[in-house]
C-alpha positions as a LaTeX table, in Angstrom:
\begin{tabular}{lrrr}
\hline
Residue & $x$ (\AA) & $y$ (\AA) & $z$ (\AA) \\
\hline
Unk1 & 4.49 & 0.73 & 6.98 \\
Unk2 & 3.65 & $-2.09$ & 4.56 \\
Unk3 & 0.57 & $-4.15$ & 5.26 \\
Unk4 & 1.06 & $-7.89$ & 4.57 \\
Unk5 & $-2.22$ & $-7.92$ & 2.60 \\
Unk6 & $-0.79$ & $-5.64$ & $-0.06$ \\
Unk7 & $-1.59$ & $-2.05$ & 0.81 \\
Unk8 & 0.14 & 0.57 & 2.88 \\
Unk9 & $-1.04$ & 1.81 & 6.25 \\
Unk10 & $-1.08$ & 5.61 & 6.36 \\
Unk11 & 1.16 & 7.48 & 8.76 \\
Unk12 & $-0.61$ & 10.81 & 8.21 \\
Unk13 & $-3.23$ & 12.46 & 6.05 \\
Unk14 & $-0.88$ & 13.35 & 3.19 \\
Unk15 & $-1.49$ & 10.13 & 1.28 \\
Unk16 & $-5.25$ & 10.57 & 1.63 \\
Unk17 & $-5.02$ & 14.11 & 0.26 \\
Unk18 & $-2.94$ & 12.99 & $-2.73$ \\
Unk19 & $-5.38$ & 10.18 & $-3.46$ \\
Unk20 & $-8.29$ & 12.64 & $-3.30$ \\
Unk21 & $-6.53$ & 14.99 & $-5.72$ \\
Unk22 & $-5.82$ & 12.14 & $-8.13$ \\
Unk23 & $-9.49$ & 11.17 & $-8.01$ \\
Unk24 & $-10.49$ & 14.76 & $-8.79$ \\
Unk25 & $-8.18$ & 14.82 & $-11.82$ \\
Unk26 & $-9.70$ & 11.59 & $-13.10$ \\
Unk27 & $-13.16$ & 13.18 & $-12.83$ \\
Unk28 & $-12.03$ & 16.09 & $-15.02$ \\
Unk29 & $-10.64$ & 13.67 & $-17.61$ \\
Unk30 & $-13.96$ & 11.80 & $-17.57$ \\
Unk31 & $-15.75$ & 15.07 & $-18.32$ \\
Unk32 & $-13.46$ & 15.72 & $-21.29$ \\
Unk33 & $-13.92$ & 12.16 & $-22.57$ \\
Unk34 & $-17.72$ & 12.43 & $-22.23$ \\
Unk35 & $-17.70$ & 15.42 & $-24.56$ \\
Unk36 & $-16.25$ & 13.20 & $-27.28$ \\
Unk37 & $-13.51$ & 13.28 & $-29.85$ \\
Unk38 & $-15.11$ & 16.06 & $-31.88$ \\
Unk39 & $-14.98$ & 18.44 & $-28.92$ \\
Unk40 & $-11.42$ & 17.31 & $-28.18$ \\
Unk41 & $-10.38$ & 18.10 & $-31.78$ \\
Unk42 & $-12.27$ & 21.43 & $-31.91$ \\
Unk43 & $-10.36$ & 24.40 & $-33.22$ \\
Unk44 & $-10.27$ & 26.19 & $-29.87$ \\
Unk45 & $-8.26$ & 23.25 & $-28.41$ \\
Unk46 & $-9.73$ & 23.86 & $-24.95$ \\
Unk47 & $-10.30$ & 20.16 & $-24.27$ \\
Unk48 & $-6.84$ & 19.25 & $-25.55$ \\
Unk49 & $-5.20$ & 21.82 & $-23.31$ \\
Unk50 & $-7.38$ & 20.81 & $-20.37$ \\
Unk51 & $-6.38$ & 17.17 & $-20.85$ \\
Unk52 & $-2.73$ & 18.14 & $-21.15$ \\
Unk53 & $-2.78$ & 20.13 & $-17.92$ \\
Unk54 & $-4.80$ & 17.59 & $-15.99$ \\
Unk55 & $-2.45$ & 14.76 & $-16.97$ \\
Unk56 & 0.47 & 16.82 & $-15.70$ \\
Unk57 & $-1.32$ & 17.49 & $-12.41$ \\
Unk58 & $-2.31$ & 13.83 & $-12.14$ \\
Unk59 & 1.31 & 12.74 & $-12.48$ \\
Unk60 & 2.44 & 15.39 & $-10.03$ \\
Unk61 & 0.05 & 14.08 & $-7.39$ \\
Unk62 & 1.21 & 10.52 & $-8.08$ \\
Unk63 & 4.81 & 11.72 & $-7.56$ \\
Unk64 & 3.84 & 12.79 & $-4.07$ \\
Unk65 & 2.82 & 9.27 & $-3.07$ \\
Unk66 & 5.53 & 7.37 & $-1.24$ \\
Unk67 & 7.53 & 4.82 & $-3.22$ \\
Unk68 & 6.31 & 2.18 & $-0.77$ \\
Unk69 & 2.69 & 3.08 & $-1.46$ \\
Unk70 & 3.23 & 2.95 & $-5.21$ \\
Unk71 & 4.98 & $-0.42$ & $-4.93$ \\
Unk72 & 2.20 & $-1.83$ & $-2.74$ \\
Unk73 & $-0.48$ & $-0.59$ & $-5.16$ \\
Unk74 & 0.63 & $-1.46$ & $-8.71$ \\
Unk75 & $-2.80$ & $-0.80$ & $-10.18$ \\
Unk76 & $-3.40$ & 1.86 & $-11.28$ \\
Unk77 & $-0.04$ & 2.49 & $-12.82$ \\
Unk78 & 1.07 & 5.45 & $-10.71$ \\
Unk79 & 4.61 & 5.13 & $-12.09$ \\
Unk80 & 3.24 & 5.45 & $-15.62$ \\
Unk81 & 1.34 & 8.58 & $-14.58$ \\
Unk82 & 4.59 & 10.05 & $-13.27$ \\
Unk83 & 6.49 & 9.19 & $-16.46$ \\
Unk84 & 3.72 & 10.71 & $-18.57$ \\
Unk85 & 3.78 & 13.87 & $-16.46$ \\
Unk86 & 7.53 & 14.19 & $-16.94$ \\
Unk87 & 7.25 & 13.67 & $-20.68$ \\
Unk88 & 4.43 & 16.17 & $-21.11$ \\
Unk89 & 6.06 & 18.79 & $-18.91$ \\
Unk90 & 9.42 & 18.59 & $-20.65$ \\
Unk91 & 8.51 & 17.61 & $-24.22$ \\
Unk92 & 5.26 & 19.48 & $-24.80$ \\
Unk93 & 6.22 & 20.22 & $-28.41$ \\
Unk94 & 6.31 & 16.47 & $-29.12$ \\
Unk95 & 2.82 & 15.64 & $-27.85$ \\
Unk96 & 0.89 & 13.25 & $-30.07$ \\
Unk97 & $-2.69$ & 14.45 & $-29.58$ \\
Unk98 & $-4.11$ & 11.14 & $-30.86$ \\
Unk99 & $-2.17$ & 9.26 & $-28.18$ \\
Unk100 & $-3.32$ & 11.76 & $-25.58$ \\
Unk101 & $-6.94$ & 11.21 & $-26.65$ \\
Unk102 & $-6.49$ & 7.45 & $-26.25$ \\
Unk103 & $-5.15$ & 8.09 & $-22.76$ \\
Unk104 & $-8.10$ & 10.32 & $-21.86$ \\
Unk105 & $-10.84$ & 8.21 & $-23.45$ \\
Unk106 & $-9.61$ & 4.64 & $-22.88$ \\
Unk107 & $-6.79$ & 4.38 & $-20.38$ \\
Unk108 & $-7.87$ & 6.98 & $-17.83$ \\
Unk109 & $-11.31$ & 5.42 & $-17.17$ \\
Unk110 & $-9.71$ & 2.04 & $-16.38$ \\
Unk111 & $-7.06$ & 3.70 & $-14.22$ \\
Unk112 & $-9.77$ & 5.71 & $-12.44$ \\
Unk113 & $-11.61$ & 2.48 & $-11.59$ \\
Unk114 & $-8.39$ & 0.96 & $-10.21$ \\
Unk115 & $-7.69$ & 4.17 & $-8.30$ \\
Unk116 & $-11.14$ & 4.06 & $-6.72$ \\
Unk117 & $-10.40$ & 0.55 & $-5.44$ \\
Unk118 & $-7.10$ & 1.78 & $-3.95$ \\
Unk119 & $-8.91$ & 4.69 & $-2.27$ \\
Unk120 & $-11.54$ & 2.40 & $-0.77$ \\
Unk121 & $-8.93$ & $-0.07$ & 0.47 \\
Unk122 & $-6.83$ & 2.78 & 1.88 \\
Unk123 & $-9.81$ & 4.24 & 3.75 \\
Unk124 & $-10.69$ & 0.84 & 5.23 \\
Unk125 & $-7.10$ & 0.21 & 6.30 \\
Unk126 & $-7.01$ & 3.66 & 7.90 \\
Unk127 & $-10.22$ & 2.82 & 9.76 \\
Unk128 & $-12.00$ & 5.81 & 8.31 \\
Unk129 & $-14.57$ & 4.22 & 6.04 \\
Unk130 & $-14.04$ & 7.28 & 3.84 \\
Unk131 & $-11.22$ & 9.62 & 2.96 \\
Unk132 & $-11.06$ & 13.05 & 4.39 \\
Unk133 & $-10.13$ & 12.36 & 7.94 \\
\hline
\end{tabular}
């Protein structure tokens, strides 16, 4: 149910779980970004592949949020995460690794901050004070 103050009241714990998973994916991206561009470009491509997979999982978790929740919480851009997931999953041969690095190193940290605000607001609205039930 929509809250007139701009967030969505939970009907069950599913939204909280999806938000927790999204937060976990952002933490992995932060770890990759902290290692720097040189590690991302390394010949073993581990950080590139990790980023690729995490961005797919991030979008998949965003897909599991209700449309009402996404509409009520425009920041971070959950719809953009979903679109990126769909592109990466279906067009992996067209990935621009420079664009992906910009996502990991610049866009993801801002989105993670916005996501943290959503999580805190969600927990307060749910009367939990924290996520996890």
